[in-house]
Coordinates of C-alpha atoms in Angstrom, one line a residue:
X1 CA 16.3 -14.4 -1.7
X2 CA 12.5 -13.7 -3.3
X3 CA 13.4 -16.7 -5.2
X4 CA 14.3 -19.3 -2.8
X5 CA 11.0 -18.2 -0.3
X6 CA 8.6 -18.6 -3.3
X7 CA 10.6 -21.8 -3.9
X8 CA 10.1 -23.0 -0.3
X9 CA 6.7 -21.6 -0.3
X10 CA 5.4 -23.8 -3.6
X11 CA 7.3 -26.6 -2.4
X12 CA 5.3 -26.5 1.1
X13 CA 2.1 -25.4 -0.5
X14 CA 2.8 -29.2 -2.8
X15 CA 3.6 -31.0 -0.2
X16 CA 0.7 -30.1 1.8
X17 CA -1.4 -31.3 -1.3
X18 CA 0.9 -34.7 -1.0
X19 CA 0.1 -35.2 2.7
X20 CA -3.5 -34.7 2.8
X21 CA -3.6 -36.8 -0.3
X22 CA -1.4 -39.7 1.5
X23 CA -3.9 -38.7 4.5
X24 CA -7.1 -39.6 3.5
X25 CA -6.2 -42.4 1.2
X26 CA -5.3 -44.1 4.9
X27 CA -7.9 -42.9 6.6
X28 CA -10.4 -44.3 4.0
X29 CA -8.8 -48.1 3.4
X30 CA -10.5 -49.4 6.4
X31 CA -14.2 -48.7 7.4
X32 CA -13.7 -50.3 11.1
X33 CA -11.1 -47.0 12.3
X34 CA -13.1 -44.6 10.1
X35 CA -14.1 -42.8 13.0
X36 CA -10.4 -43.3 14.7
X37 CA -8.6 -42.0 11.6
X38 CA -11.0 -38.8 11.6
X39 CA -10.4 -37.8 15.1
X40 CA -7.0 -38.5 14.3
X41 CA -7.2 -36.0 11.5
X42 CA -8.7 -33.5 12.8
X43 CA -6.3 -33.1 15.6
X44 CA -3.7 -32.5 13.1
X45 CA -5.1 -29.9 11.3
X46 CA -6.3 -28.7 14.2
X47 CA -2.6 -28.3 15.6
X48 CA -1.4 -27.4 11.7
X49 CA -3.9 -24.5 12.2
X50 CA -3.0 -23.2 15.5
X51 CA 1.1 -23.4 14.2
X52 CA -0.2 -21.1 11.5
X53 CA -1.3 -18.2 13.5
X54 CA 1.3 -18.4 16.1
X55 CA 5.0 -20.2 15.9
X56 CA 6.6 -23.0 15.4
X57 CA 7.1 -23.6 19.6
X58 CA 3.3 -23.2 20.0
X59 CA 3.1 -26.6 17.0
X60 CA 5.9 -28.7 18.5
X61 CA 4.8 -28.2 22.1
X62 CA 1.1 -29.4 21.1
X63 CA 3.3 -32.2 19.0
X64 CA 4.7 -33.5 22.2
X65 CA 1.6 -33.4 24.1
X66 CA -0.2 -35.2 21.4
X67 CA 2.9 -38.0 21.1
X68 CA 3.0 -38.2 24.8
X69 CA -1.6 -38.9 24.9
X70 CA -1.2 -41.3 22.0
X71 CA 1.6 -43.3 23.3
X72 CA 0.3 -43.7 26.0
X73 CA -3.3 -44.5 24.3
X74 CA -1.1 -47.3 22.6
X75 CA 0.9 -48.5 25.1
X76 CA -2.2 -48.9 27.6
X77 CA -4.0 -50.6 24.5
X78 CA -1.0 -53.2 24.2
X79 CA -0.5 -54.0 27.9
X80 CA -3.9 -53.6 29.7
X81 CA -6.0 -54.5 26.2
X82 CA -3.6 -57.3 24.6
X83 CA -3.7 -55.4 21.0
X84 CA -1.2 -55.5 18.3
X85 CA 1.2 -52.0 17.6
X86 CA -0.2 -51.6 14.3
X87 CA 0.8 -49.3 11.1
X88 CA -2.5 -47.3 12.3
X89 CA -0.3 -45.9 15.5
X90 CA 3.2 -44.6 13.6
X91 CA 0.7 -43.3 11.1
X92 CA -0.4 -40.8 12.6
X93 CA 2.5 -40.8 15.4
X94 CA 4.7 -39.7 12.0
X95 CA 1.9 -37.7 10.3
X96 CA 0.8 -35.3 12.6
X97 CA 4.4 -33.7 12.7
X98 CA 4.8 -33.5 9.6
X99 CA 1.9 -31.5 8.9
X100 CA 2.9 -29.3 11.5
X101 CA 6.2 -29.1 9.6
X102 CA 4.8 -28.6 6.3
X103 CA 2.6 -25.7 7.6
X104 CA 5.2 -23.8 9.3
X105 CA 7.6 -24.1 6.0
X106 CA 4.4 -22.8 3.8
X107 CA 4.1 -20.2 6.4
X108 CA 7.4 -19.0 6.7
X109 CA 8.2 -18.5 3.1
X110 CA 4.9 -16.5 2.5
X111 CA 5.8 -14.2 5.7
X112 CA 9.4 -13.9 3.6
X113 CA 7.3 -13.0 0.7
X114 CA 5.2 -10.8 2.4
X115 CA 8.2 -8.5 4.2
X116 CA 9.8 -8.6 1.0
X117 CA 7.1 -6.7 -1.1
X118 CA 6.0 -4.4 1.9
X119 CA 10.0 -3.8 1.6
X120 CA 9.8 -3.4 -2.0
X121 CA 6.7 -1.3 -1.7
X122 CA 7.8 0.9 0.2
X123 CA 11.3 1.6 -1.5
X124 CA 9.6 2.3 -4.7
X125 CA 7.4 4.7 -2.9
X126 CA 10.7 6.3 -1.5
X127 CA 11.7 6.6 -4.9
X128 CA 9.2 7.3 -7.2
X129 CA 8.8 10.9 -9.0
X130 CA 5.6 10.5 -10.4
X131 CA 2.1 10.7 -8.6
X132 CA 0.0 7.9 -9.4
X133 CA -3.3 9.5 -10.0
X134 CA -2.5 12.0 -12.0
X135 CA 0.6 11.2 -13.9
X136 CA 2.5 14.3 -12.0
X137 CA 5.8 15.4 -10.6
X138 CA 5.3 14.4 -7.0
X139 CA 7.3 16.5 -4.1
X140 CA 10.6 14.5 -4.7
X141 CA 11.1 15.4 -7.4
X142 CA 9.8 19.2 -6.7
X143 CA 12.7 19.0 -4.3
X144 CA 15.5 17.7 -7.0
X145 CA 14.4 19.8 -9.9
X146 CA 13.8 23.1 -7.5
X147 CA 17.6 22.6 -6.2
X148 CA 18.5 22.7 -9.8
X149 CA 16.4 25.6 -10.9
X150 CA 17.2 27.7 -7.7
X151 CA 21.1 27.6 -8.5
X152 CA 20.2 28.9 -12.1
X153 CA 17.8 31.7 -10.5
X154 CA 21.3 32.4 -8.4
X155 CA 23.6 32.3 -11.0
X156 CA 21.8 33.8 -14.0
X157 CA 19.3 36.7 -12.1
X158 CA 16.2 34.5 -13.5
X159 CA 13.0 35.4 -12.1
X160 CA 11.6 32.2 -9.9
X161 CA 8.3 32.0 -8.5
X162 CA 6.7 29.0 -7.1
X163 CA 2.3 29.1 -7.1
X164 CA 0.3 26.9 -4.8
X165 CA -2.9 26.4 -5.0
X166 CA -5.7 23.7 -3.7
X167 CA -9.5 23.6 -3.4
X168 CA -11.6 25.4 -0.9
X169 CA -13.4 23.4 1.6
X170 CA -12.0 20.2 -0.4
X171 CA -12.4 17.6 3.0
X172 CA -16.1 19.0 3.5
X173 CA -16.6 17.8 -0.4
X174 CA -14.8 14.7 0.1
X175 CA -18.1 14.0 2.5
X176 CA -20.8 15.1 0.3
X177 CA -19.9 13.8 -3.2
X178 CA -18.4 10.3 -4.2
X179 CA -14.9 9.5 -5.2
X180 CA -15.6 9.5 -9.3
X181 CA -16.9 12.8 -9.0
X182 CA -13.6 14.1 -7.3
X183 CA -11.4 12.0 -9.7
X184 CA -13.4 14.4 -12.1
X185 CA -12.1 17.3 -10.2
X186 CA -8.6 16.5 -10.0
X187 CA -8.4 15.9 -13.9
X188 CA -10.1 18.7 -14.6
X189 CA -7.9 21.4 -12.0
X190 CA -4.8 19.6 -13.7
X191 CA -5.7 19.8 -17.5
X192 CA -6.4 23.8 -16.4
X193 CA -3.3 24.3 -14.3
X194 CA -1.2 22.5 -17.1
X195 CA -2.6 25.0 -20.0
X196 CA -2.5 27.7 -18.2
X197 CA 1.6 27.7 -18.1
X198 CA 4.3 28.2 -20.7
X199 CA 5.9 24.7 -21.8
X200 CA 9.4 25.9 -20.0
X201 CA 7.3 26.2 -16.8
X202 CA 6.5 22.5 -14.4
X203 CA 3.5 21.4 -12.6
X204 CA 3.7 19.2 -9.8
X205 CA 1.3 17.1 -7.1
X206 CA 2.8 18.4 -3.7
X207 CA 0.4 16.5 -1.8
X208 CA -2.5 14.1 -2.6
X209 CA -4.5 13.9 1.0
X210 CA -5.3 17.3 0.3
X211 CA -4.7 17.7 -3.7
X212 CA -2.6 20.5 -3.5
X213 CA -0.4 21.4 -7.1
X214 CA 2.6 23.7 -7.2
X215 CA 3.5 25.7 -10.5
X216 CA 7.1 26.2 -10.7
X217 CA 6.8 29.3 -13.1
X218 CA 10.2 30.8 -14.7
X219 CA 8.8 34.2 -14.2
X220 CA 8.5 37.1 -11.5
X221 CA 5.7 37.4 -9.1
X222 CA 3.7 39.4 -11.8
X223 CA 3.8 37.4 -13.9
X224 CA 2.6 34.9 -11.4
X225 CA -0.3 37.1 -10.6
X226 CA -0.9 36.9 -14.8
X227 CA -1.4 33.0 -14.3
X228 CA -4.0 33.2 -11.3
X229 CA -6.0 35.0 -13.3
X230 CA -5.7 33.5 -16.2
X231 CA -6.6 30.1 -14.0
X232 CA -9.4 31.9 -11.8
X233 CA -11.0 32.7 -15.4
X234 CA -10.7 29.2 -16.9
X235 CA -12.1 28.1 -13.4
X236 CA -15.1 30.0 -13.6
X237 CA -15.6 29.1 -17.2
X238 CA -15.5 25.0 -16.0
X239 CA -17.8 25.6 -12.8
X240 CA -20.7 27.4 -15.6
X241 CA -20.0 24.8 -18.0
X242 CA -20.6 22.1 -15.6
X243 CA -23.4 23.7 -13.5
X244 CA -25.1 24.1 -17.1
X245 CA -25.0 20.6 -18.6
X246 CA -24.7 17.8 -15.3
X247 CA -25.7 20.3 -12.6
X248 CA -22.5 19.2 -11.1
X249 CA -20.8 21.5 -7.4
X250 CA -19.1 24.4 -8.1
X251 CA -15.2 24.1 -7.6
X252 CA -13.3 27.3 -5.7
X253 CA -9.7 27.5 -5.8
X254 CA -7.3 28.9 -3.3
X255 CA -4.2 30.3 -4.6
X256 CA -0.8 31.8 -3.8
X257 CA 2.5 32.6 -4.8
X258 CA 6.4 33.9 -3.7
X259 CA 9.1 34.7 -5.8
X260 CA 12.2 32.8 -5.2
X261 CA 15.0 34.8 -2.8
X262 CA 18.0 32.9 -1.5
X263 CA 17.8 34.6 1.8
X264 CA 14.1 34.0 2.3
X265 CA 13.7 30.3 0.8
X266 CA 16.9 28.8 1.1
X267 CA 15.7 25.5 0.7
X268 CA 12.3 24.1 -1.2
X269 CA 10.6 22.9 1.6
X270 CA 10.9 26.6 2.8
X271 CA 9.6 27.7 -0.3
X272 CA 6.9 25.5 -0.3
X273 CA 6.1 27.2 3.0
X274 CA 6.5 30.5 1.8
X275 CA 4.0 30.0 -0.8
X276 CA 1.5 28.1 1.4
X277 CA 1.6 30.7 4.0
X278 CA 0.3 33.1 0.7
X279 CA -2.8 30.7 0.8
X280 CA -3.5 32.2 3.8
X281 CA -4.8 35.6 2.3
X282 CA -6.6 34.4 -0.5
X283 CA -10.1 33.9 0.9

């Protein structure tokens, strides 16, 4: 189906090309109906344009109207006048339509084209596991790999706890610094959060609005407690470095954490909540 529209659409974008070609070679070939021809020509692109933006109807009605004026422009010209029905009136009697034609078949195929990869676009952003910016686990597949992991927990007694944390005040920093500088921030809370954990344990985008990163940590809520600090010291550690050397803004994280308990978080999305809600008390 993608095929045949870009098919139809090169094949009107050519003929287009063809037309205006054939166009102004007959327009130019005699000086006398110079000025004709151009009127002539404009009113078809004029009606090629308007069948562009709106439909097919909208071209073919203004088709029939301008038929119906230069008919009778011709047939007035023949009876009252005495002039000849020359190749000048089926020229453009045959042309204008056929730009109109061309134009809806270049259009058509590129609105195809167009639904197709908004389609496409958004099925691979249905399906995708990975977040773009930072090369992370995005919430899908927090949900697919936490469905796994919590039936282990249940079957096996393993200690689950899933950490949350984002930046304070991150939307009033969005106003005051520029976008490099919180590109900057990202990689840097990432490449902390990711050396912070064991290699068993997974790190993962939840949101990106709001850069928020879940640690899904094979360990109890102790041991969770270990891993804040550990990240609240490697924080501080960044902020000095940073303040030291580019006299760059100082970057507070918010953190918290719930153990895994199949009556309490049934479901990841209610962990997720859970652990948010512990966000709440870390101020």
């Amino acid at each position: 189906m993608r095929r045949n529209s870009s098919l139809i659409s090169d094949g009107g974008f050519l003929l287009l090309f063809i037309a205006c070609f054939v166009t102004i070679m007959f327009t130019a070939r005699d000086p006398n109906l110079y000025l004709q021809n151009i009127i002539f020509l404009n009113v078809a692109f004029l009606i090629a344009i308007i069948t562009y933006f709106t439909t097919i109807t909208t071209g073919l009605i203004l088709n029939i109207l301008f038929v119906f004026g230069y008919g009778t422009f011709t047939i007035y010209q023949t009876v009252v006048q005495g002039d000849v029905v020359t190749a000048q009136s089926y020229f453009w009697l045959f042309m204008t339509p056929v730009f109109t034609a061309i134009t809806w078949m270049f259009t058509q195929a590129s609105k195809q084209l167009q639904e197709q990869n908004d389609m496409l676009t958004k099925k691979n952003a249905s399906l995708a596991t990975m977040d773009e910016s930072t090369n992370l686990k995005n919430m899908l597949s927090f949900q697919k790999d936490t469905t796994v992991f919590m039936a282990l927990s249940d079957r096996y007694k393993i200690p689950l706890t899933l950490l949350v944390l984002n930046v304070k005040y991150w939307h009033e920093l969005r106003r005051m610094i520029g976008e490099e500088q919180l590109n900057a921030a990202v990689y840097n809370i990432t490449t902390i959060s990711q050396t912070s954990i064991r290699a068993n344990d997974s790190l993962y985008m939840l949101t990106q609005d709001n850069p928020t990163w879940g640690l899904l940590l094979f360990t109890d809520r102790d041991g969770a407690d270990i891993v804040m600090n550990r990240i609240r010291s490697r924080m501080i550690e960044m902020n000095e470095t940073e303040k030291s050397s580019r006299n760059r803004f100082e970057l507070n994280l918010r953190m918290g954490a719930f153990e895994y308990n199949a009556e309490e978080t049934p479901t990841p999305l209610e962990w997720i909540a859970r652990a948010r809600k512990e966000l709440e008390y870390d101020v």
